[in-house]
mmCIF file of C-alpha atoms in Angstrom:
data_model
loop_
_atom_site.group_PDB
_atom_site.id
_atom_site.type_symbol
_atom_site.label_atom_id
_atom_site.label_comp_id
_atom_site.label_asym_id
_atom_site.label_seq_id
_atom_site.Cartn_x
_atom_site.Cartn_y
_atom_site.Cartn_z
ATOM 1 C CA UNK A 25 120.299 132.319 143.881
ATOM 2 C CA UNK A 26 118.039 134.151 146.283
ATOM 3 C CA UNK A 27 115.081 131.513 145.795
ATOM 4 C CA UNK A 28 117.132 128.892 146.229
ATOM 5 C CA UNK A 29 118.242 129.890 149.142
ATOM 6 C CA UNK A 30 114.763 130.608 149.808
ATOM 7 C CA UNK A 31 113.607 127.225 149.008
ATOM 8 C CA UNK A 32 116.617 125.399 151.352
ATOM 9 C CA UNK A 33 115.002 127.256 154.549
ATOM 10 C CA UNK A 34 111.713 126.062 153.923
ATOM 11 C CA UNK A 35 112.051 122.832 152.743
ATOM 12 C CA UNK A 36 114.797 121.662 155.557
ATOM 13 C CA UNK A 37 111.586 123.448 157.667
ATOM 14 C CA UNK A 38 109.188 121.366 156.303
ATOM 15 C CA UNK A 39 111.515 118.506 156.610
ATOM 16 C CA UNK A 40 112.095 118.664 160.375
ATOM 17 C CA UNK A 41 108.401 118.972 160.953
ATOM 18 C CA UNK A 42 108.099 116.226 158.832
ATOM 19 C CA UNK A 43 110.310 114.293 160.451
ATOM 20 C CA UNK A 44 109.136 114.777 163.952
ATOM 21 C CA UNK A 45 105.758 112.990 162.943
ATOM 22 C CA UNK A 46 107.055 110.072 160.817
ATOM 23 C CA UNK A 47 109.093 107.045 162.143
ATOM 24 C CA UNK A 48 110.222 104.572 159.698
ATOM 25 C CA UNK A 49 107.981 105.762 157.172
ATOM 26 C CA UNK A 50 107.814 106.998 153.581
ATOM 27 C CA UNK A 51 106.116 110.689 153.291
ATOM 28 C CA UNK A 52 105.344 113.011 150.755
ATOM 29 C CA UNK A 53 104.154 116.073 150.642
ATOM 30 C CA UNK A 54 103.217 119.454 148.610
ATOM 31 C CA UNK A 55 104.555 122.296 150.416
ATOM 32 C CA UNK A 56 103.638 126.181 149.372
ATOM 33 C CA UNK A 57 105.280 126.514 145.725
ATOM 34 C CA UNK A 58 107.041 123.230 146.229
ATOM 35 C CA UNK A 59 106.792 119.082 146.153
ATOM 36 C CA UNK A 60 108.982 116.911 148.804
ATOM 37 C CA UNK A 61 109.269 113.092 149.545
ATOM 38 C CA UNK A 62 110.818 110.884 152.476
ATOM 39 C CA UNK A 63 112.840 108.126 151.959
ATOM 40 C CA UNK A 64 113.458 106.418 155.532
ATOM 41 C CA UNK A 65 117.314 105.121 155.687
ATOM 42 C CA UNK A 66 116.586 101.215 156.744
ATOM 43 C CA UNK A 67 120.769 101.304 157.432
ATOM 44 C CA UNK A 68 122.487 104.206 158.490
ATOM 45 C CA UNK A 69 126.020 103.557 158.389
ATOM 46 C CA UNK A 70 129.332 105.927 158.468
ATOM 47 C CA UNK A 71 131.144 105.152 155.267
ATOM 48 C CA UNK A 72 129.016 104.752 152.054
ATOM 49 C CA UNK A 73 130.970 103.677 148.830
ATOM 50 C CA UNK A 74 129.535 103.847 145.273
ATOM 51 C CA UNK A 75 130.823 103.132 141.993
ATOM 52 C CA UNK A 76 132.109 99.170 143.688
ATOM 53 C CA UNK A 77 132.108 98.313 140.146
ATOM 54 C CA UNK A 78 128.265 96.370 140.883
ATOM 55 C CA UNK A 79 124.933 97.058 140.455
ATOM 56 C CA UNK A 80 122.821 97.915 141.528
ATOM 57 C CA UNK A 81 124.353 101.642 142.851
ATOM 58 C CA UNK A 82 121.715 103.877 144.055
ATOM 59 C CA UNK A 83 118.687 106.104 143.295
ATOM 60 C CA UNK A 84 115.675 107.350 145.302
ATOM 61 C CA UNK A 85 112.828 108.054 143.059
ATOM 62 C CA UNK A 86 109.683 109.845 143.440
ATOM 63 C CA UNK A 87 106.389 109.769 141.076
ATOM 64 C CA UNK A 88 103.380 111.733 141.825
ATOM 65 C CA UNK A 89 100.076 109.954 140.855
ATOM 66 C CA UNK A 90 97.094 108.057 142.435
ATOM 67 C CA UNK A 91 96.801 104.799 144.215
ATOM 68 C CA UNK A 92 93.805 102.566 144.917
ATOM 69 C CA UNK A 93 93.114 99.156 144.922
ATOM 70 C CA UNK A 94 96.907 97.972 145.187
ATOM 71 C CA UNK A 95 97.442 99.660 141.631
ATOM 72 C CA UNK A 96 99.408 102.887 141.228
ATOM 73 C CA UNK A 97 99.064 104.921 138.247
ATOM 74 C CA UNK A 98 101.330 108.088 137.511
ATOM 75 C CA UNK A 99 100.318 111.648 136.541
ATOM 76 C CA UNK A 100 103.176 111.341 134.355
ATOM 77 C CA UNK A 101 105.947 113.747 136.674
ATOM 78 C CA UNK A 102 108.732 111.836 138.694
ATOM 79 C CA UNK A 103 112.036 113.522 140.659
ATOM 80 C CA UNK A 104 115.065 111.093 141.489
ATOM 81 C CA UNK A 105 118.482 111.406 142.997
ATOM 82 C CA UNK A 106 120.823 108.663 141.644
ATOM 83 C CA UNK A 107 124.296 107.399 141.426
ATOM 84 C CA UNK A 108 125.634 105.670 138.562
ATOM 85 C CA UNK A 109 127.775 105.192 135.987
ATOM 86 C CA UNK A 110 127.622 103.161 132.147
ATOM 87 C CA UNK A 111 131.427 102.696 132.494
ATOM 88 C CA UNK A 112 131.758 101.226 136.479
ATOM 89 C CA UNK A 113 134.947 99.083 135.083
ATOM 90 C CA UNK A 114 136.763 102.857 134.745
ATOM 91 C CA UNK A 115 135.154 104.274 136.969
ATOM 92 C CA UNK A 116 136.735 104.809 140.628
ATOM 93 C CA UNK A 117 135.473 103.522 143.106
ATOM 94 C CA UNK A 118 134.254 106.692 146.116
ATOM 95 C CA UNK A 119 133.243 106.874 149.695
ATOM 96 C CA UNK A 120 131.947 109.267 152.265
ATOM 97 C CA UNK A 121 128.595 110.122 154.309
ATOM 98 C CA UNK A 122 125.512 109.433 152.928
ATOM 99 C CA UNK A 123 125.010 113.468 152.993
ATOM 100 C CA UNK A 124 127.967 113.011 150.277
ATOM 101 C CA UNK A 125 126.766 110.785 148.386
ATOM 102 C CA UNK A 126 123.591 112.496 147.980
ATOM 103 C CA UNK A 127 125.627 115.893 147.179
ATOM 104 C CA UNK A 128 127.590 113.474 144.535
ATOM 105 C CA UNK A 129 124.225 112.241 142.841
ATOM 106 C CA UNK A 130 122.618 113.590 139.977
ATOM 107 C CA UNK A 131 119.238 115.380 140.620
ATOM 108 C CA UNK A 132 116.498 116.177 138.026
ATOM 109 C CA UNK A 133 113.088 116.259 137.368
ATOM 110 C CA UNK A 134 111.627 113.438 134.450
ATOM 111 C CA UNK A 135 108.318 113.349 132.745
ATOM 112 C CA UNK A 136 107.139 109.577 132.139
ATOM 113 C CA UNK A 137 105.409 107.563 129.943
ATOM 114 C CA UNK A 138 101.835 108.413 131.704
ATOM 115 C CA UNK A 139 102.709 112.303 130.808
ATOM 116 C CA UNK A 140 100.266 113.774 127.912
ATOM 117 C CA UNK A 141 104.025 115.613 127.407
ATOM 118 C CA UNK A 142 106.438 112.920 127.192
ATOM 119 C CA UNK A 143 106.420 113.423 123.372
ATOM 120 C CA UNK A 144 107.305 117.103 123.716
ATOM 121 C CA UNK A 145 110.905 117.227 123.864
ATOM 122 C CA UNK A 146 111.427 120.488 124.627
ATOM 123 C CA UNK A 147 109.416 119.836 128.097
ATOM 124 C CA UNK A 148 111.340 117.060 128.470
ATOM 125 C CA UNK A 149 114.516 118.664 127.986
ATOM 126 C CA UNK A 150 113.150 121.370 130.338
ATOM 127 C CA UNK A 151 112.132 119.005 132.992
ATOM 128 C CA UNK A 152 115.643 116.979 132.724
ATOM 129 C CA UNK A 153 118.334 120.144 132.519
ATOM 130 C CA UNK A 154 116.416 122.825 134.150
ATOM 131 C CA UNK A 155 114.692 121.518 137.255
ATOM 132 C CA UNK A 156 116.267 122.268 140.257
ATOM 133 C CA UNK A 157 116.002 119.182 142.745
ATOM 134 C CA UNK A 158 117.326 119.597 146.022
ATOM 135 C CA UNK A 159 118.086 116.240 148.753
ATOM 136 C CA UNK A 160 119.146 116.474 152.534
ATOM 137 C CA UNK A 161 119.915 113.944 154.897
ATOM 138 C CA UNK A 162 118.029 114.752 157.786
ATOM 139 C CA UNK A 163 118.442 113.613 160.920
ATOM 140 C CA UNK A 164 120.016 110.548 160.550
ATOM 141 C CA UNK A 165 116.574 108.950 159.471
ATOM 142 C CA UNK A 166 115.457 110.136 155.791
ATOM 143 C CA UNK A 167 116.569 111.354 152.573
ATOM 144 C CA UNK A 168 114.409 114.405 151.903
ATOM 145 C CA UNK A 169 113.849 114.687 147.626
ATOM 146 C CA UNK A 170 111.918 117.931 146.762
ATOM 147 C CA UNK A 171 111.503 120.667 144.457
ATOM 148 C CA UNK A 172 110.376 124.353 144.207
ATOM 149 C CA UNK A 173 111.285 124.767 140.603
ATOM 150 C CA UNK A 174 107.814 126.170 139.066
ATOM 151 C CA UNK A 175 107.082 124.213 136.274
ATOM 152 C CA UNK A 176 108.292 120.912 137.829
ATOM 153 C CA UNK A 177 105.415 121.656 140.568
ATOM 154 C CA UNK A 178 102.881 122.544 138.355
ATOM 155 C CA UNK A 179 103.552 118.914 136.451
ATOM 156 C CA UNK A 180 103.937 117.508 139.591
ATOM 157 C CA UNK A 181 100.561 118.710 140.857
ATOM 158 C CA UNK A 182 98.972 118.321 137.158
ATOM 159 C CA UNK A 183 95.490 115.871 137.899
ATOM 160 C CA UNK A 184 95.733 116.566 141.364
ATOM 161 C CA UNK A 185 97.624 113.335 142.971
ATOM 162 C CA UNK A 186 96.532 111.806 145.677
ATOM 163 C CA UNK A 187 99.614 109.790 146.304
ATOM 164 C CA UNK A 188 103.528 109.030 145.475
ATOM 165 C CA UNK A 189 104.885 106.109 144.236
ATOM 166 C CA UNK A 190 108.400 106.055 146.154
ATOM 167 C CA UNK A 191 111.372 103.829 145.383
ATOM 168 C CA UNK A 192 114.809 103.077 147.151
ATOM 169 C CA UNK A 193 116.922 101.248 145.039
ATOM 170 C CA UNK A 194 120.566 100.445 146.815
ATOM 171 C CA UNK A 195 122.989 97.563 146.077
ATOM 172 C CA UNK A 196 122.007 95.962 148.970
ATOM 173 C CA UNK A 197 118.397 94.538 148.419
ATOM 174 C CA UNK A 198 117.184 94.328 151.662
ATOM 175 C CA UNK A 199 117.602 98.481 152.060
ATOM 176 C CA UNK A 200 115.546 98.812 148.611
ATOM 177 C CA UNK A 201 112.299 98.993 149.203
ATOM 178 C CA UNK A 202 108.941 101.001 147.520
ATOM 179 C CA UNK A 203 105.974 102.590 149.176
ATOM 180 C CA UNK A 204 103.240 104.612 148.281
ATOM 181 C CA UNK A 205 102.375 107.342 151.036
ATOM 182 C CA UNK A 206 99.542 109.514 150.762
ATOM 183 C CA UNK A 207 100.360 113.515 149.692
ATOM 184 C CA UNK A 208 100.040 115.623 152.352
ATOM 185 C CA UNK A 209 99.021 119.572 152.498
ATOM 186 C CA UNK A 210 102.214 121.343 154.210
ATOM 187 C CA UNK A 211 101.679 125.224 154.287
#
């Protein structure tokens, strides 16, 4: 538990310096021994409820890959934070903070299509149950998604990205949005 505890202080570090700089804007970034992406919050409200038996609910995902010309293509690693559920009709229906509902979401690493190890299952399986992904509401103004989990940075940083591929997905569609911000060097 020591490194994560490790890993909290620096990335809610990271993420305050980051935050001081950006305004309304998607970031990401590779930090020492660790990968992190902003999601601005185009709402900011005090009660967020999930599971209102519609979709869709929500998820903030983050791919690492390269972007030129209006085309991005993936290195094959992606990180996400989503709520959902198959059975919403059973399901009840929850509210809180948006710090909540990120607590409440499920967190884990993925390997995509674009991966040279999609097909290995036991990476996959690594990537999906193992990975430790961390998200922070900071300030009020993003969701911070990031990772220090070692062999989710060394896929993330496989290829050498130049960019992320970031997407906000919430019911309502005008708060869903996708960028593609430029990695920045944090040490």
């Amino acid at each position: 538990m020591r490194i994560g505890k490790y890993f909290v202080f620096i990335f809610f570090a990271a993420a305050l310096n980051v935050s001081a700089k950006m305004k309304d804007e998607c970031g990401a970034f590779f930090i020492k021994n660790g990968v992190m992406a902003a999601f601005p919050i185009k709402k900011n409200r005090d009660k967020w409820i999930w599971y209102k038996k519609e979709r869709p609910e929500y998820a903030w995902i983050a791919e690492t890959g390269f972007y030129e010309n209006g085309v991005f293509k993936g290195n094959g690693f992606g990180f996400i934070a989503s709520i959902g559920s198959a059975n919403l009709k059973n399901t009840p229906m929850q509210q809180g903070t948006l710090q909540e509902l990120i607590d409440f979401s499920g967190k884990n690493a993925f390997l995509t299509k674009d991966s040279t190890f999609h097909n290995v299952e036991s990476l996959n399986d690594l990537m999906m149950y193992s990975s430790q992904i961390s998200a922070k509401v900071i300030v009020g103004e993003f969701i911070m998604l990031g990772t220090q989990n070692p062999e989710a940075v060394r896929m993330a940083k496989l290829k050498k990205p130049t960019h992320m591929k970031l997407q906000a997905i919430l019911p309502e569609s005008i708060e869903s949005y996708m960028c593609y911000p430029e990695i920045e060097s944090i040490n």
